[in-house]
Coordinates of C-alpha atoms in Angstrom, one line a residue:
M78 CA -5.4 40.2 -20.4
E79 CA -2.6 40.3 -17.5
D80 CA -0.2 38.1 -17.4
S81 CA -0.7 37.2 -14.2
D82 CA -5.0 36.5 -15.1
N83 CA -3.4 34.2 -17.6
I84 CA -1.3 31.6 -15.3
R85 CA -4.2 31.6 -13.0
L86 CA -6.9 30.7 -16.1
L87 CA -4.1 28.5 -17.0
L88 CA -4.5 26.3 -13.5
E89 CA -8.2 26.4 -12.5
K90 CA -7.8 25.6 -16.5
Y91 CA -6.1 22.1 -15.5
V92 CA -8.2 21.8 -12.4
E93 CA -10.7 20.8 -15.2
G94 CA -8.8 18.4 -16.6
K95 CA -8.4 21.1 -20.0
C96 CA -4.7 21.9 -19.8
S97 CA -1.8 20.2 -22.5
A98 CA 1.1 19.8 -21.7
E99 CA 2.3 22.7 -23.5
E100 CA -0.1 25.9 -21.5
I101 CA 1.5 24.1 -18.3
A102 CA 4.7 24.3 -19.5
E103 CA 3.8 28.1 -20.2
V104 CA 3.4 28.2 -16.5
I105 CA 6.7 27.8 -16.3
A106 CA 8.0 29.2 -18.5
Y107 CA 6.4 33.0 -17.4
F108 CA 7.4 31.8 -13.9
K109 CA 11.3 31.8 -14.8
R110 CA 10.7 35.5 -16.8
E111 CA 9.0 36.6 -13.1
G112 CA 11.9 35.6 -11.3
N113 CA 15.2 36.8 -11.5
H114 CA 16.5 34.7 -15.3
D115 CA 17.1 30.5 -13.5
E116 CA 15.3 31.9 -10.2
F117 CA 11.4 31.2 -9.5
P118 CA 9.8 34.0 -7.8
D119 CA 9.1 33.5 -3.7
V120 CA 6.1 31.9 -2.4
S121 CA 4.3 35.5 -1.8
F122 CA 4.1 35.5 -5.5
V123 CA 3.0 31.9 -5.8
T124 CA 0.7 31.7 -3.7
S125 CA -1.0 34.8 -5.3
T126 CA -1.5 32.8 -9.0
S127 CA -2.5 29.5 -8.0
G128 CA -4.3 31.1 -5.3
A129 CA -7.9 30.5 -7.6
V130 CA -7.7 27.4 -8.4
P131 CA -10.4 24.9 -6.1
R132 CA -9.5 22.3 -4.6
L133 CA -6.9 23.2 -2.8
D134 CA -6.5 23.3 0.7
A135 CA -3.9 25.3 3.2
G136 CA -0.8 24.6 2.3
K137 CA -0.4 23.2 -1.2
N138 CA 0.7 26.8 -2.5
E139 CA 3.4 26.0 -0.5
L140 CA 3.7 22.6 -1.1
I141 CA 3.0 23.1 -5.6
F142 CA 6.7 26.0 -4.7
R143 CA 8.9 24.3 -2.7
Q144 CA 8.5 20.7 -5.2
V145 CA 8.5 23.1 -8.9
L146 CA 12.4 24.1 -7.2
A147 CA 13.5 20.6 -6.0
E148 CA 12.5 19.5 -9.5
A149 CA 14.5 22.9 -11.1
G150 CA 16.9 21.5 -8.8
T151 CA 17.6 18.8 -10.5
I152 CA 16.5 19.6 -13.3
E153 CA 19.4 22.3 -14.0
R154 CA 22.1 20.0 -12.3
R155 CA 21.5 17.0 -14.7
R156 CA 19.9 18.8 -18.4
A157 CA 23.7 17.9 -19.7
K158 CA 22.8 14.6 -19.6
R159 CA 19.7 15.8 -21.1
R160 CA 18.5 17.1 -23.9
S161 CA 17.2 20.5 -23.4
H162 CA 13.4 21.2 -25.0
R163 CA 12.2 18.5 -22.6
K164 CA 13.7 20.4 -19.3
Y165 CA 10.0 22.8 -18.9
M166 CA 8.3 19.7 -19.6
V167 CA 10.1 17.7 -16.7
I168 CA 8.9 20.7 -14.1
A169 CA 5.0 20.6 -16.6
A170 CA 5.1 17.3 -15.4
T171 CA 6.2 17.3 -11.7
L172 CA 3.7 20.5 -11.1
L173 CA 1.3 18.3 -12.7
V174 CA 1.8 16.0 -9.3
V175 CA 1.3 18.5 -7.5
I176 CA -1.3 19.9 -8.4
S177 CA -3.0 16.6 -8.3
C178 CA -2.9 15.7 -4.6
G179 CA -3.5 12.5 -6.3
S180 CA -7.5 13.2 -7.3
V181 CA -6.9 14.0 -11.9
F182 CA -3.3 12.4 -11.4
L183 CA -1.4 13.5 -14.9
K184 CA -5.6 13.1 -15.6
N185 CA -5.3 13.8 -19.4
Y186 CA -1.9 12.1 -20.3
L187 CA -2.1 8.3 -19.1
L188 CA -2.0 5.6 -22.4
P189 CA -4.6 1.5 -22.0
V190 CA -1.5 0.9 -20.1
G191 CA -2.6 -3.1 -18.1
T192 CA -4.3 -3.7 -14.8
I193 CA -1.0 -5.0 -12.6
P194 CA -2.7 -7.5 -10.6
E195 CA -2.7 -7.2 -6.5
A196 CA -0.7 -8.7 -3.8
A197 CA -2.3 -11.8 -3.0
N198 CA 0.3 -12.4 0.3
E199 CA -1.7 -11.9 4.0
I200 CA -0.9 -9.8 6.8
T201 CA -0.1 -13.0 9.2
L202 CA 0.5 -13.1 13.5
E203 CA 2.2 -15.7 14.8
L204 CA 1.5 -16.5 18.4
G205 CA 4.3 -17.1 21.4
D206 CA 2.8 -21.6 20.7
G207 CA 4.3 -21.0 17.1
K208 CA 0.7 -21.0 15.3
V209 CA 0.1 -18.2 12.4
R210 CA -3.2 -16.3 11.9
V211 CA -3.6 -13.8 9.1
I212 CA -5.8 -11.0 9.7
E213 CA -8.3 -9.9 7.8
T214 CA -8.1 -6.1 7.8
A215 CA -11.0 -4.7 6.7
S216 CA -12.7 -7.2 9.7
S217 CA -12.9 -6.1 13.8
G218 CA -12.4 -7.8 17.0
Q219 CA -11.3 -8.9 20.1
V220 CA -6.5 -10.2 20.2
R221 CA -6.4 -13.2 21.6
N222 CA -3.9 -14.9 22.8
A223 CA -2.6 -18.6 22.3
S224 CA -4.0 -19.3 25.4
G225 CA -7.5 -18.1 24.4
K226 CA -7.2 -15.1 26.9
V227 CA -7.9 -12.2 25.0
V228 CA -5.4 -9.5 24.9
G229 CA -6.5 -6.8 23.2
Q230 CA -8.2 -5.2 20.1
Q231 CA -8.1 -5.4 16.7
E232 CA -9.9 -2.5 14.4
N233 CA -9.5 -3.1 11.0
N234 CA -5.4 -2.1 10.5
R235 CA -4.5 -1.8 13.4
I236 CA -4.6 -3.8 16.8
S237 CA -4.2 -2.2 20.2
Y238 CA -3.0 -5.1 23.5
S239 CA -4.5 -4.7 26.5
E240 CA -2.5 -1.0 28.8
K241 CA -0.4 -3.0 31.6
K242 CA 2.5 -4.4 32.3
S243 CA 3.1 -7.9 33.2
N244 CA 3.3 -9.5 36.1
T245 CA 5.3 -13.1 36.2
G246 CA 8.5 -11.8 33.9
E247 CA 7.7 -14.8 31.9
M248 CA 7.9 -12.8 28.6
V249 CA 5.4 -13.2 25.5
Y250 CA 6.8 -12.6 22.1
N251 CA 4.4 -12.3 19.1
T252 CA 5.9 -11.3 15.2
I253 CA 3.5 -9.6 13.3
R254 CA 4.3 -9.5 9.1
V255 CA 3.6 -7.6 7.0
P256 CA 3.9 -8.3 2.2
Y257 CA 5.2 -5.9 0.2
G258 CA 2.3 -3.9 -0.5
K259 CA 0.8 -3.5 2.5
R260 CA 0.3 -1.8 5.7
F261 CA -0.8 -1.6 9.5
D262 CA 0.3 -0.8 12.6
V263 CA 0.3 -1.9 16.5
K264 CA -0.6 -0.8 19.5
L265 CA 2.4 -2.2 21.9
S266 CA 1.5 -2.9 25.4
D267 CA 2.7 0.2 27.2
G268 CA 0.5 2.3 24.7
T269 CA 3.6 2.7 21.7
V270 CA 2.5 2.6 18.0
V271 CA 4.4 1.7 16.1
Y272 CA 3.6 2.1 12.0
L273 CA 4.7 -0.9 10.0
N274 CA 5.3 0.1 6.0
S275 CA 5.1 -2.9 3.3
G276 CA 7.9 -5.8 3.6
T277 CA 8.5 -5.8 7.5
S278 CA 7.8 -7.8 10.3
L279 CA 8.0 -7.2 14.2
K280 CA 8.7 -9.7 17.1
Y281 CA 6.8 -7.7 20.4
P282 CA 5.9 -9.3 23.8
E283 CA 2.2 -9.5 24.6
Y284 CA 3.7 -7.6 27.8
F285 CA 6.8 -5.8 28.7
P286 CA 8.3 -6.3 32.0
E287 CA 7.6 -4.4 35.2
R288 CA 11.4 -3.8 35.0
G289 CA 14.3 -2.9 33.0
K290 CA 14.0 -2.7 29.6
R291 CA 10.9 -2.0 26.6
K292 CA 13.2 -4.2 23.5
V293 CA 10.3 -5.2 20.2
E294 CA 12.7 -6.9 16.8
L295 CA 12.4 -4.8 13.6
T296 CA 13.0 -6.1 9.8
G297 CA 12.1 -4.0 7.6
E298 CA 10.4 -0.4 8.3
A299 CA 8.4 1.3 11.0
F300 CA 8.3 4.0 12.9
F301 CA 7.2 5.0 16.3
E302 CA 5.5 6.9 18.4
V303 CA 7.5 5.4 21.4
A304 CA 5.6 6.2 25.1
E305 CA 7.6 7.8 27.8
D306 CA 9.6 6.2 30.3
K307 CA 12.2 6.8 31.7
E308 CA 12.8 4.0 34.1
R309 CA 13.1 1.4 30.5
P310 CA 14.0 2.7 28.3
F311 CA 13.0 0.9 25.0
I312 CA 15.3 -0.5 22.4
V313 CA 14.6 -1.3 18.5
H314 CA 17.0 -5.1 17.4
T315 CA 17.5 -5.0 13.6
E316 CA 20.4 -6.2 12.0
G317 CA 23.5 -5.0 12.8
V318 CA 22.2 -1.9 14.5
N319 CA 20.6 -1.4 17.6
V320 CA 17.6 1.8 18.6
K321 CA 18.0 3.6 22.4
V322 CA 15.1 5.8 23.0
F323 CA 13.4 7.0 26.0
G324 CA 10.0 8.6 24.4
T325 CA 10.8 10.2 21.1
R326 CA 9.1 9.9 17.6
F327 CA 10.8 8.3 14.8
N328 CA 11.6 5.9 11.7
V329 CA 13.7 3.1 11.1
M330 CA 14.5 1.5 7.7
A331 CA 16.3 -1.3 8.1
Y332 CA 15.6 -4.2 5.1
P333 CA 17.7 -7.0 4.8
E334 CA 19.1 -6.6 1.2
D335 CA 19.8 -3.3 2.5
N336 CA 23.6 -2.5 3.2
L337 CA 22.3 1.3 5.4
A338 CA 20.1 0.8 8.3
D339 CA 18.7 4.4 8.5
V340 CA 17.1 5.5 11.4
V341 CA 15.9 9.9 10.9
L342 CA 14.9 11.3 14.4
V343 CA 11.5 13.0 14.6
E344 CA 11.0 14.5 17.9
G345 CA 13.0 13.2 20.9
S346 CA 16.4 11.6 21.8
V347 CA 17.7 8.4 20.2
G348 CA 21.0 6.1 20.3
M349 CA 22.2 4.1 17.6
Y350 CA 25.2 1.1 18.8
E351 CA 25.8 -1.8 16.8
G352 CA 25.2 -5.2 18.3
R353 CA 28.9 -5.8 19.4
Y354 CA 29.0 -3.0 21.1
V355 CA 27.3 -1.2 24.9
E356 CA 25.1 1.5 24.7
E357 CA 27.3 4.0 26.4
Q358 CA 28.4 3.7 22.9
A359 CA 26.1 5.2 21.4
T360 CA 25.6 7.6 18.1
I361 CA 23.6 10.3 19.6
L362 CA 20.6 11.8 17.2
T363 CA 19.4 15.3 17.4
P364 CA 15.5 16.4 15.2
G365 CA 16.0 16.7 11.5
H366 CA 19.0 14.1 11.5
K367 CA 19.5 10.7 10.7
G368 CA 21.9 8.0 11.6
S369 CA 23.0 5.5 8.7
F370 CA 24.6 2.4 9.5
S371 CA 26.4 -0.1 6.8
K372 CA 26.7 -3.4 7.7
S373 CA 29.6 -3.6 5.8
D374 CA 31.6 -1.0 7.0
K375 CA 30.0 -0.6 10.2
E376 CA 30.7 3.1 9.8
T377 CA 27.2 5.7 11.1
D378 CA 27.0 9.1 9.1
V379 CA 25.5 11.0 10.8
S380 CA 23.0 14.0 8.3
L381 CA 20.5 16.7 8.7
V382 CA 17.8 15.9 6.4
E383 CA 14.4 16.9 5.8
T384 CA 12.4 14.0 8.1
S385 CA 9.1 14.5 5.6
V386 CA 11.0 13.3 2.8
Y387 CA 11.1 9.8 5.5
T388 CA 8.4 9.3 6.7
S389 CA 5.2 10.7 3.7
W390 CA 4.5 5.9 4.2
I391 CA 3.1 6.3 6.9
A392 CA 0.3 8.6 4.6
G393 CA 1.0 6.6 1.7
G394 CA 2.3 8.7 -0.4
L395 CA 6.2 8.5 -1.1
V396 CA 8.5 11.2 -1.0
F397 CA 11.8 10.6 -3.6
R398 CA 14.5 13.1 -3.6
H399 CA 17.9 13.2 -5.3
M400 CA 17.6 8.7 -5.6
T401 CA 18.8 6.3 -7.4
F402 CA 16.1 5.1 -10.3
E403 CA 17.7 1.4 -9.0
N404 CA 16.5 2.7 -5.3
M405 CA 13.1 4.0 -6.2
M406 CA 12.0 0.9 -7.8
K407 CA 12.9 -0.7 -4.2
K408 CA 10.5 1.8 -2.4
L409 CA 8.4 1.0 -5.8
E410 CA 8.1 -3.2 -5.1
R411 CA 7.4 -2.9 -1.5
Q412 CA 4.7 -0.2 -1.6
Y413 CA 3.3 -1.8 -4.6
G414 CA 4.3 -5.7 -3.5
V415 CA 5.7 -6.4 -7.9
Q416 CA 8.7 -6.8 -9.3
I417 CA 10.7 -5.2 -10.6
T418 CA 13.3 -5.7 -13.2
I419 CA 15.5 -2.7 -15.2
K420 CA 17.7 -3.4 -18.0
N421 CA 19.4 -0.6 -18.8
K422 CA 21.7 -0.1 -16.6
T423 CA 22.6 3.6 -17.2
L424 CA 19.6 4.4 -16.3
A425 CA 19.5 2.7 -12.4
G426 CA 22.6 4.7 -11.3
E427 CA 20.8 8.1 -12.6
E428 CA 19.5 10.1 -9.7
F429 CA 15.5 11.6 -9.8
S430 CA 13.5 13.4 -8.1
A431 CA 9.5 13.2 -7.4
S432 CA 6.3 13.4 -4.9
F433 CA 3.1 11.1 -5.2
E434 CA 0.3 10.6 -2.9
R435 CA -1.4 7.7 -3.6
E436 CA -1.4 7.3 -6.9
P437 CA -1.6 3.6 -8.4
I438 CA 2.0 1.9 -9.7
E439 CA 0.2 1.6 -13.4
E440 CA -0.1 6.0 -12.6
V441 CA 3.4 6.3 -11.4
L442 CA 5.0 4.1 -14.0
E443 CA 3.2 6.5 -16.6
Y444 CA 4.4 9.7 -14.5
F445 CA 7.6 8.0 -15.8
R446 CA 7.7 7.0 -19.4
I447 CA 5.5 10.6 -19.9
T448 CA 8.3 12.6 -17.8
Y449 CA 12.0 11.3 -18.5
G450 CA 11.0 8.8 -21.5
V451 CA 11.0 5.6 -19.8
R452 CA 10.0 2.3 -21.4
Y453 CA 8.6 -0.4 -19.9
E454 CA 6.1 -3.5 -20.2
T455 CA 4.4 -5.3 -17.8
E456 CA 4.2 -8.9 -17.4
G457 CA 1.5 -9.8 -14.1
Q458 CA 3.1 -8.9 -11.5
H459 CA 6.2 -8.3 -13.5
I460 CA 7.7 -4.4 -14.6
I461 CA 10.5 -4.7 -16.8
I462 CA 12.1 -1.6 -17.5
N463 CA 14.3 -1.2 -20.9

């Protein structure tokens, strides 16, 4: 049997839940043999090899190739810190994550673990008069303001305000708060859509003024699809830094406990400026770049990035690239509404790369246990990394 045929059969065997870790390591070893020593084969080879695997939609083969290649590079750079026999197992586990696409993630290798309870906190909407209402994401209906007037509509996980401009000049602000472990969307009265990540609050007016700026205040992380309006620039205020736009798509992450406030531009153009400076002194971002504002030294650094890494959370995913274990655990805390304590300080500073889609927290933890030997225990919603 040709090697490529054997590899194809092994991939099919995995999807059926029958492939062992050793067999997947064989797939990786085959890729290494066919390439130039330490290089993997090109995308065309990977796609032709995995093309017969069922349940992989268009684009998944490319994703498999890129993920395996990225992880292999990370592992090669860290091999002095880890035992060499674990290298292929790490790559194999990464391949498992990507091929599974959330449906059979480490299906045959999970050990029984206790179920971690979900966070009980609710999404709330604070109205202009200070009254707070709980938002039930499983329901739909009219949205009313403090006076009882209908100002929008809720459809499950999104509130959409009626699209119109304020005629009175009186600004009435609402604040929506999303706890850890949950997400929510808001379509503002100007047509701007805001995707709110876990642990985020957004203060916004029921209706924007007919003239002047459209201003909102953000704490946490959100992705903005700003409705274009050249006469009324859109301003996002965060702790320390502001973002000015006219019509664009970008992600803002500004959690109060983090020293950095990050803005990642997907489309259009934005300007970042510190609160005490004027807009004309803004740092301008172009698509594909990230601006990181340091709250401590008041400086902004700009770098070229892969924007999908920073926006994957919108679809429920998590993508980590060369991120310290400590920062990864912070993101898991927000995503799943849990508390994580890291007792292993050496591990906290190590860098990892990994991708997850909609896996439960138990499976994410098992990935780190199997792949990197990370030991943990759970006490309700408290996870302890030993």
